[in-house]
PDB file of C-alpha atoms in Angstrom:
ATOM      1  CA  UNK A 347      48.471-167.877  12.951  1.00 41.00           C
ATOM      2  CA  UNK A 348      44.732-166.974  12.150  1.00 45.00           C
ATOM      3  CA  UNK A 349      42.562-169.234  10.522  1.00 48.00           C
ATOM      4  CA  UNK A 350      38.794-168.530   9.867  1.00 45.00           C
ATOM      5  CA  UNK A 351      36.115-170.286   9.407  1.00 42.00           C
ATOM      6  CA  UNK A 352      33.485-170.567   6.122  1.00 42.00           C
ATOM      7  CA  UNK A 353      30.160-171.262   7.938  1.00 43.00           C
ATOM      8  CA  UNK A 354      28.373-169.043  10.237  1.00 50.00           C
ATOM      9  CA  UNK A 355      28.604-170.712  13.273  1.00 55.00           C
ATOM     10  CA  UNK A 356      31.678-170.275  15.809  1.00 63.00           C
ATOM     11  CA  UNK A 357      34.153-173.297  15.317  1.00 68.00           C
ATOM     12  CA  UNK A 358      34.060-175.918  17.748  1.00 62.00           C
ATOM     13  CA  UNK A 359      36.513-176.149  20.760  1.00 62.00           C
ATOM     14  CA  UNK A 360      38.370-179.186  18.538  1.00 61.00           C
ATOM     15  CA  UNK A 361      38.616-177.424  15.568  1.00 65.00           C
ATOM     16  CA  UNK A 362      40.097-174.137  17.588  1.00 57.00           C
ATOM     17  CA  UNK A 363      42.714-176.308  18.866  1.00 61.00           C
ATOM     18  CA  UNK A 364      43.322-178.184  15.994  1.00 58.00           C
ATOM     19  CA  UNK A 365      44.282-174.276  13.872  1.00 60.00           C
ATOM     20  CA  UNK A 366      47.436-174.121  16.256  1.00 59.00           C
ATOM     21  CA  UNK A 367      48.276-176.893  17.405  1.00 59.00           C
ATOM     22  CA  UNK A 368      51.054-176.932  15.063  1.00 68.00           C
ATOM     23  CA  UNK A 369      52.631-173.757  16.148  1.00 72.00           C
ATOM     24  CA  UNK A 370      56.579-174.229  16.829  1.00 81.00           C
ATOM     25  CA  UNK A 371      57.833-172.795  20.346  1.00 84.00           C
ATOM     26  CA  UNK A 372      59.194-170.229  19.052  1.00 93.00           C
ATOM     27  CA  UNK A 373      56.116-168.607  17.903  1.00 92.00           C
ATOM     28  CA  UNK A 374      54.438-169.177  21.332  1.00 92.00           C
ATOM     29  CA  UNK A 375      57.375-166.994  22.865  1.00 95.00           C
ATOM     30  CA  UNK A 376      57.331-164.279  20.919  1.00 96.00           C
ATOM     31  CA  UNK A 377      53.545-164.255  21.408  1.00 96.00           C
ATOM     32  CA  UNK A 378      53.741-164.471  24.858  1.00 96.00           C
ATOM     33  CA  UNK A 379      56.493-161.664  25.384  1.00 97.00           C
ATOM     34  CA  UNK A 380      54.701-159.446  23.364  1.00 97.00           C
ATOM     35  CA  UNK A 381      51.211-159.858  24.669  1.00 96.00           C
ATOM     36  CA  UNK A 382      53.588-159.221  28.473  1.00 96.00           C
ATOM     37  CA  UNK A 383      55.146-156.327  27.256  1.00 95.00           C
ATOM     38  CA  UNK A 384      51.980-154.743  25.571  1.00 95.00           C
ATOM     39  CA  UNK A 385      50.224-155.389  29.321  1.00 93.00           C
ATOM     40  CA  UNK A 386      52.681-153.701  31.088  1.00 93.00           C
ATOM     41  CA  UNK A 387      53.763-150.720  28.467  1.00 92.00           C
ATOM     42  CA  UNK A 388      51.288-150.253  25.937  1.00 89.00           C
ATOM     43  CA  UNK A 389      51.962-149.887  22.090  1.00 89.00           C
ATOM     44  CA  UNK A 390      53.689-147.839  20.223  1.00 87.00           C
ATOM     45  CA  UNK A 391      50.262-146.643  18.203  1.00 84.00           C
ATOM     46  CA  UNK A 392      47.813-144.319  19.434  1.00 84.00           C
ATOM     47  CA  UNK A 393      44.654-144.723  17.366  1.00 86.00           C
ATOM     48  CA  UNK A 394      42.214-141.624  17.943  1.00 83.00           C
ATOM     49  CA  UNK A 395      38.086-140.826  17.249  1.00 82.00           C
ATOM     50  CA  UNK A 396      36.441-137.762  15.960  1.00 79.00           C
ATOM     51  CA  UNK A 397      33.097-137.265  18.512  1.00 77.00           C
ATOM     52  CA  UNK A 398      30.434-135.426  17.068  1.00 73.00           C
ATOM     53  CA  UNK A 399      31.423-132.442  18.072  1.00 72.00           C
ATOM     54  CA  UNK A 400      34.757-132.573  16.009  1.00 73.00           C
ATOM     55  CA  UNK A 401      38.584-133.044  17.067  1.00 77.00           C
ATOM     56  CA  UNK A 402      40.387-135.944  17.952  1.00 82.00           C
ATOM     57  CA  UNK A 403      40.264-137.447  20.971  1.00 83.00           C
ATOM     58  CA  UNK A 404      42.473-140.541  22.494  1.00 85.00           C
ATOM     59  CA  UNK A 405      40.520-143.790  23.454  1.00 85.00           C
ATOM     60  CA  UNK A 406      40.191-143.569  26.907  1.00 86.00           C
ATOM     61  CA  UNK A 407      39.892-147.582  27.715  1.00 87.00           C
ATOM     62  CA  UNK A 408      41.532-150.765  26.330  1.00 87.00           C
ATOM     63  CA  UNK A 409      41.718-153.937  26.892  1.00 91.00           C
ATOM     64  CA  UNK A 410      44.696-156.871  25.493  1.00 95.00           C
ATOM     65  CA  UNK A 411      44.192-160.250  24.755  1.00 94.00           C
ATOM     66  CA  UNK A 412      45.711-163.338  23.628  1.00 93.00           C
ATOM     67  CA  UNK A 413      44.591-165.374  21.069  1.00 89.00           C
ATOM     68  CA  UNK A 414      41.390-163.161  20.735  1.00 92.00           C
ATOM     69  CA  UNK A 415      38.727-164.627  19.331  1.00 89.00           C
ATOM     70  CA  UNK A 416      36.044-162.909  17.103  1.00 88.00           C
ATOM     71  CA  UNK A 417      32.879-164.312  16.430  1.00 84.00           C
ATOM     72  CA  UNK A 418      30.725-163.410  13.610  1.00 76.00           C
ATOM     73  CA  UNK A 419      29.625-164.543  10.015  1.00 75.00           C
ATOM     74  CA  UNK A 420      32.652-165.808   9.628  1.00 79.00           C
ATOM     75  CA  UNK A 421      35.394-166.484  12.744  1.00 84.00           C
ATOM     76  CA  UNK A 422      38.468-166.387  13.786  1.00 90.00           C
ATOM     77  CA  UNK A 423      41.669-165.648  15.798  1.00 90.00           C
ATOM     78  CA  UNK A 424      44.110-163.346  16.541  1.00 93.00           C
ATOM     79  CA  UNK A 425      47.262-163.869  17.709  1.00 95.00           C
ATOM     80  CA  UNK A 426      46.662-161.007  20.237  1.00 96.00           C
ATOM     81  CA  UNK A 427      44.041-158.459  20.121  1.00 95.00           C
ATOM     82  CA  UNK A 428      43.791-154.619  21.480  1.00 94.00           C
ATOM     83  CA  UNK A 429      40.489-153.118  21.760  1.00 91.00           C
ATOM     84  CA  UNK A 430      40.219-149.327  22.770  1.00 90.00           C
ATOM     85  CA  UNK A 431      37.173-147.858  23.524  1.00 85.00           C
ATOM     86  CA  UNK A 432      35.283-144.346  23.829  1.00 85.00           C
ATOM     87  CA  UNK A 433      33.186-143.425  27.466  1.00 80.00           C
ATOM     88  CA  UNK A 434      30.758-141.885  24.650  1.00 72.00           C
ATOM     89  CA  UNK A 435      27.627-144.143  24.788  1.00 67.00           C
ATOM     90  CA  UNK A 436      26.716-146.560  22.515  1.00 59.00           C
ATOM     91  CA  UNK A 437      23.767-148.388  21.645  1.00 56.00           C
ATOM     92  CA  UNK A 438      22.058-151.337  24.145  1.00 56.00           C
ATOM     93  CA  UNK A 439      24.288-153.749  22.593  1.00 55.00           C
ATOM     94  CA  UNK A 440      27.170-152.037  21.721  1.00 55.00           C
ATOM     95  CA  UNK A 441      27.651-150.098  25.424  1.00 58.00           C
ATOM     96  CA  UNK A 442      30.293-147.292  23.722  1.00 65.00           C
ATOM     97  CA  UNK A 443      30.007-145.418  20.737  1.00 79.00           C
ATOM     98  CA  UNK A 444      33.911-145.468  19.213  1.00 85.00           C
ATOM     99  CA  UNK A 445      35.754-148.335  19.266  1.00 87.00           C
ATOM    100  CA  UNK A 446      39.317-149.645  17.851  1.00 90.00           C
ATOM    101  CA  UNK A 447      40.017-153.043  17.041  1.00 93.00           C
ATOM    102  CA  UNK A 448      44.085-154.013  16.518  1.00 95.00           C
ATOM    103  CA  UNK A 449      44.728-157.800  15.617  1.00 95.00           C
ATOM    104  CA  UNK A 450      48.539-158.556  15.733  1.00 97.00           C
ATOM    105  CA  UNK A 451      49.610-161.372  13.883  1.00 96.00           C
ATOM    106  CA  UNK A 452      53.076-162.421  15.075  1.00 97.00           C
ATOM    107  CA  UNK A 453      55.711-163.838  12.771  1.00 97.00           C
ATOM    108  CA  UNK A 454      59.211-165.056  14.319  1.00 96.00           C
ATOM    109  CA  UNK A 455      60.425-165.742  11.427  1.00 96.00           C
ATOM    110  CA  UNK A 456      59.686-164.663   7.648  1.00 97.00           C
ATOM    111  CA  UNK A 457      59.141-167.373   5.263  1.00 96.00           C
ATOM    112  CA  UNK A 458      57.771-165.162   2.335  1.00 97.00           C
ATOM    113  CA  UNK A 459      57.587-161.305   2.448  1.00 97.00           C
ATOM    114  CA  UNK A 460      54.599-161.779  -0.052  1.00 97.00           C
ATOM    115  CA  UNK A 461      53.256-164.395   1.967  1.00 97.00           C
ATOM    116  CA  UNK A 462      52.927-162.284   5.429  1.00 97.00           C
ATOM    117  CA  UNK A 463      51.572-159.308   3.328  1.00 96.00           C
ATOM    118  CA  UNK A 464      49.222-161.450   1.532  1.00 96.00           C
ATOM    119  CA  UNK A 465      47.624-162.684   5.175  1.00 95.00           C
ATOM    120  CA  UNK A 466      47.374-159.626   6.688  1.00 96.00           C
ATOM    121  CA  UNK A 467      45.469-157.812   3.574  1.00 95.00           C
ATOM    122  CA  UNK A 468      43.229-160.460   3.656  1.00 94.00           C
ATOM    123  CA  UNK A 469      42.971-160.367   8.136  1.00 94.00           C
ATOM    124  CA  UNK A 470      42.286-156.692   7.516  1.00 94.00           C
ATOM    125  CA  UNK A 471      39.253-157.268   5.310  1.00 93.00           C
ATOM    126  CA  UNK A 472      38.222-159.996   8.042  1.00 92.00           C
ATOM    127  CA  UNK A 473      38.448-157.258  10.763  1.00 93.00           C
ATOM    128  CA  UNK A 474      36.492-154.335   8.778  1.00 92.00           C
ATOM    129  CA  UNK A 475      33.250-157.093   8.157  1.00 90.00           C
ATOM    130  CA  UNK A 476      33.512-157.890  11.682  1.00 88.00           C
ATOM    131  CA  UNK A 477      33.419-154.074  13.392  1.00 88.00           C
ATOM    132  CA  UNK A 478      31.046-153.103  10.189  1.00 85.00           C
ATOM    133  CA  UNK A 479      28.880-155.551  11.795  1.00 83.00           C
ATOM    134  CA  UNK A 480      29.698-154.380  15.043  1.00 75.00           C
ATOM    135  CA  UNK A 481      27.904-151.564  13.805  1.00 65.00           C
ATOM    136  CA  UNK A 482      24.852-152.530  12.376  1.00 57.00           C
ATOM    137  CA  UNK A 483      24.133-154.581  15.854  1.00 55.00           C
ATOM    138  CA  UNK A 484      24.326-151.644  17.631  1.00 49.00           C
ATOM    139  CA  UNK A 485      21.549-150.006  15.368  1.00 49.00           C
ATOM    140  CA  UNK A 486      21.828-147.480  12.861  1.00 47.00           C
ATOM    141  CA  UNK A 487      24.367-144.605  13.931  1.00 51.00           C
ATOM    142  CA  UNK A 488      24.602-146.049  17.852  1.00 53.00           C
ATOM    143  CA  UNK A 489      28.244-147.414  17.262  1.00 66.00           C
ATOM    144  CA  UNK A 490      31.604-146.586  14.839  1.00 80.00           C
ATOM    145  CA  UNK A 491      34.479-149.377  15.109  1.00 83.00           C
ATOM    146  CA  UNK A 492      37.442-149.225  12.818  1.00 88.00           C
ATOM    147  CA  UNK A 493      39.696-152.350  12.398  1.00 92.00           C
ATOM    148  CA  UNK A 494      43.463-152.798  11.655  1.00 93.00           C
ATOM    149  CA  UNK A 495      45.436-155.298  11.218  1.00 95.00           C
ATOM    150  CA  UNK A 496      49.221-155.498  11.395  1.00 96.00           C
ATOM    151  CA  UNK A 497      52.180-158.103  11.459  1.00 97.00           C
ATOM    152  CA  UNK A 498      55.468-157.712  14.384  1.00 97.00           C
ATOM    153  CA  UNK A 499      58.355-159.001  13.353  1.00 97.00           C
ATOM    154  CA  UNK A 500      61.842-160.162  14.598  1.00 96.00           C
ATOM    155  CA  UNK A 501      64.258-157.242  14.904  1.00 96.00           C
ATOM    156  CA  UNK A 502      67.358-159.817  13.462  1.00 96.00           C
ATOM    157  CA  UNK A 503      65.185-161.514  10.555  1.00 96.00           C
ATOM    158  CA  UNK A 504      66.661-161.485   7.527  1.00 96.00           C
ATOM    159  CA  UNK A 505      64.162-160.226   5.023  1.00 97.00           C
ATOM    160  CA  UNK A 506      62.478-157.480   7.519  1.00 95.00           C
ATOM    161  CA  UNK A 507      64.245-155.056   5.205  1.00 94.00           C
ATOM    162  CA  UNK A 508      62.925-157.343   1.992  1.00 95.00           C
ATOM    163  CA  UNK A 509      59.347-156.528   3.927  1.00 96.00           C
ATOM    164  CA  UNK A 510      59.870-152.872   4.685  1.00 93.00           C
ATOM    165  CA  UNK A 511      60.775-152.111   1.154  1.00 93.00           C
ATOM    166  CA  UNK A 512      57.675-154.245  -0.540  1.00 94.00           C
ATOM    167  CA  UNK A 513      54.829-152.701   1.825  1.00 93.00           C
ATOM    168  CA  UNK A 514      53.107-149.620   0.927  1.00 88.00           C
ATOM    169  CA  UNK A 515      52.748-146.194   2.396  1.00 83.00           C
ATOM    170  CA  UNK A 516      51.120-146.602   5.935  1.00 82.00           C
ATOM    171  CA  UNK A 517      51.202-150.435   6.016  1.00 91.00           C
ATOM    172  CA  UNK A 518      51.339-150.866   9.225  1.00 92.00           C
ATOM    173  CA  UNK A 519      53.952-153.067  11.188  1.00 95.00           C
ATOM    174  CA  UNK A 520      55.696-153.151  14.365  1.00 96.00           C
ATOM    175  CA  UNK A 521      59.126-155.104  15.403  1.00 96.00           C
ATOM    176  CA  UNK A 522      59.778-156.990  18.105  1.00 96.00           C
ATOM    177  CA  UNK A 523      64.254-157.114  19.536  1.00 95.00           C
ATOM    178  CA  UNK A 524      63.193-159.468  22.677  1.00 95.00           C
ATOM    179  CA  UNK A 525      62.832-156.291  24.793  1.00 95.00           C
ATOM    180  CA  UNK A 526      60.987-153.552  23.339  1.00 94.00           C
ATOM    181  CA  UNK A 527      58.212-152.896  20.517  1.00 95.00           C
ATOM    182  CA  UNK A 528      58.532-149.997  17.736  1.00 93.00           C
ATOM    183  CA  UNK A 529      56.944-149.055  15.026  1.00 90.00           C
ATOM    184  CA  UNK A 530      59.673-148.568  12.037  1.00 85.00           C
ATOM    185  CA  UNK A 531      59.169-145.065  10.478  1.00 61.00           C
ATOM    186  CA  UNK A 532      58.277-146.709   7.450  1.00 46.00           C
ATOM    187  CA  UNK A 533      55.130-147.251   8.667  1.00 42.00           C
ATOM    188  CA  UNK A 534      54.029-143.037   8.390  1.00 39.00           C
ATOM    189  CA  UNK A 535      51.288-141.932  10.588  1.00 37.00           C
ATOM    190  CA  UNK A 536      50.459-138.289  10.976  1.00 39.00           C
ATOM    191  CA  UNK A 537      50.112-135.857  12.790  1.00 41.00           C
ATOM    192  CA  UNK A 538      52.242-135.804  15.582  1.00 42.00           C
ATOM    193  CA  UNK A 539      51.757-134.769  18.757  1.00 47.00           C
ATOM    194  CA  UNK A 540      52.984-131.430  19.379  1.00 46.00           C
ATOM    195  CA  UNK A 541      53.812-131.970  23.306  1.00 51.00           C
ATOM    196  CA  UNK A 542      55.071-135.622  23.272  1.00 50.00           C
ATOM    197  CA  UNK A 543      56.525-136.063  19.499  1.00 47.00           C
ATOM    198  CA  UNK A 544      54.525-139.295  19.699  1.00 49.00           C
ATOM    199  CA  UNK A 545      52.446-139.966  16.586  1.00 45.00           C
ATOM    200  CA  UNK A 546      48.829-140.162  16.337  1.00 46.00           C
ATOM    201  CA  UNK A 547      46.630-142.365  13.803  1.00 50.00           C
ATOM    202  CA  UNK A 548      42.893-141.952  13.287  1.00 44.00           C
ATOM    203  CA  UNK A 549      41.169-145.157  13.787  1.00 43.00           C
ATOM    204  CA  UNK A 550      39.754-144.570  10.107  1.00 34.00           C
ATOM    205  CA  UNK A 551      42.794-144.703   8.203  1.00 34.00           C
ATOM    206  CA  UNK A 552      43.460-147.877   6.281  1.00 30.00           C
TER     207      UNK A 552
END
């Protein structure tokens, strides 16, 4: 689970500890095996950047994490975290130009559709302040970063199809059967790719 923090100072190594130290097993698997099978196989999501010069174009670096932390005005985790990047140059302290931040918030077990939907809305605004000031670091124009943050859920739990029918349009969400990751086609991104069938998303879209 994510917790922030009010002040704007990072939270001390006890206090880190002390937002998950409750966690049940469970939870730790599932974050675990996905984190594993994101290593080895990548997501199903393929966020892309317009360069200046128009089109879009795939991220052509990333990097996984678990339990990323983000440090800013306000901080805090994510359960795991995907950052692609752009070889287009950035500014001195933001080294590319296009970047996409994914936090994943994992969830073995639905308590409260609402609930889940409520903390991810409220992770996503946490993850646009954080790459809009990603931005203004990097100086005026040096750097673009778009955010998004989604939940995966267990294939068998009972109220996925509770959650698929209360989220909007393009939420997006991914499941998780023990084996393999997908992205429900609830979840609409366009456009497809015309050679692979595989969908595309700009890293702009909410």
């Amino acid at each position: 689970m994510q917790r922030d923090s009010e002040t704007d100072n990072p939270m001390n190594p006890s206090q880190a500890h002390d937002t998950a130290y409750d966690r049940t097993p469970e939870h730790d698997q599932m974050v675990v095996e996905v984190y594993e099978y994101i290593k080895m196989r990548g997501l199903p999501y393929r966020p892309v950047y317009t360069p200046a010069g128009g089109g879009h174009q795939e991220y052509e670096n990333s990097w996984v994490e678990c339990e990323k932390m983000y440090v800013g005005r306000r901080t805090f985790f994510a359960d795991i975290g995907v950052v692609k990047w752009s070889n287009h140059k950035g500014g001195r302290l933001t080294p590319s130009k296009y970047s996409h931040h994914l936090i994943l918030e994992i969830k073995p077990k639905i308590y409260s559709v609402g609930a889940v939907i409520r903390q991810v809305k409220a992770q996503q605004h946490l993850i646009n302040g954080w790459c809009e000031a990603l931005g203004d670091r990097g100086g005026l124009g040096s750097t673009t970063s778009w955010g998004k943050a989604a939940p995966v859920l267990a294939a068998n739990d009972p109220l996925l199809d509770l959650f698929s029918r209360a989220v909007e349009h393009g939420f997006t969400y991914f499941v998780w059967d023990g084996v393999k990751l997908v992205k429900p086609s609830a979840a609409t991104f366009v456009p497809l790719d015309p050679e692979t069938g595989e969908v595309f998303e700009h890293g702009e879209a909410a």
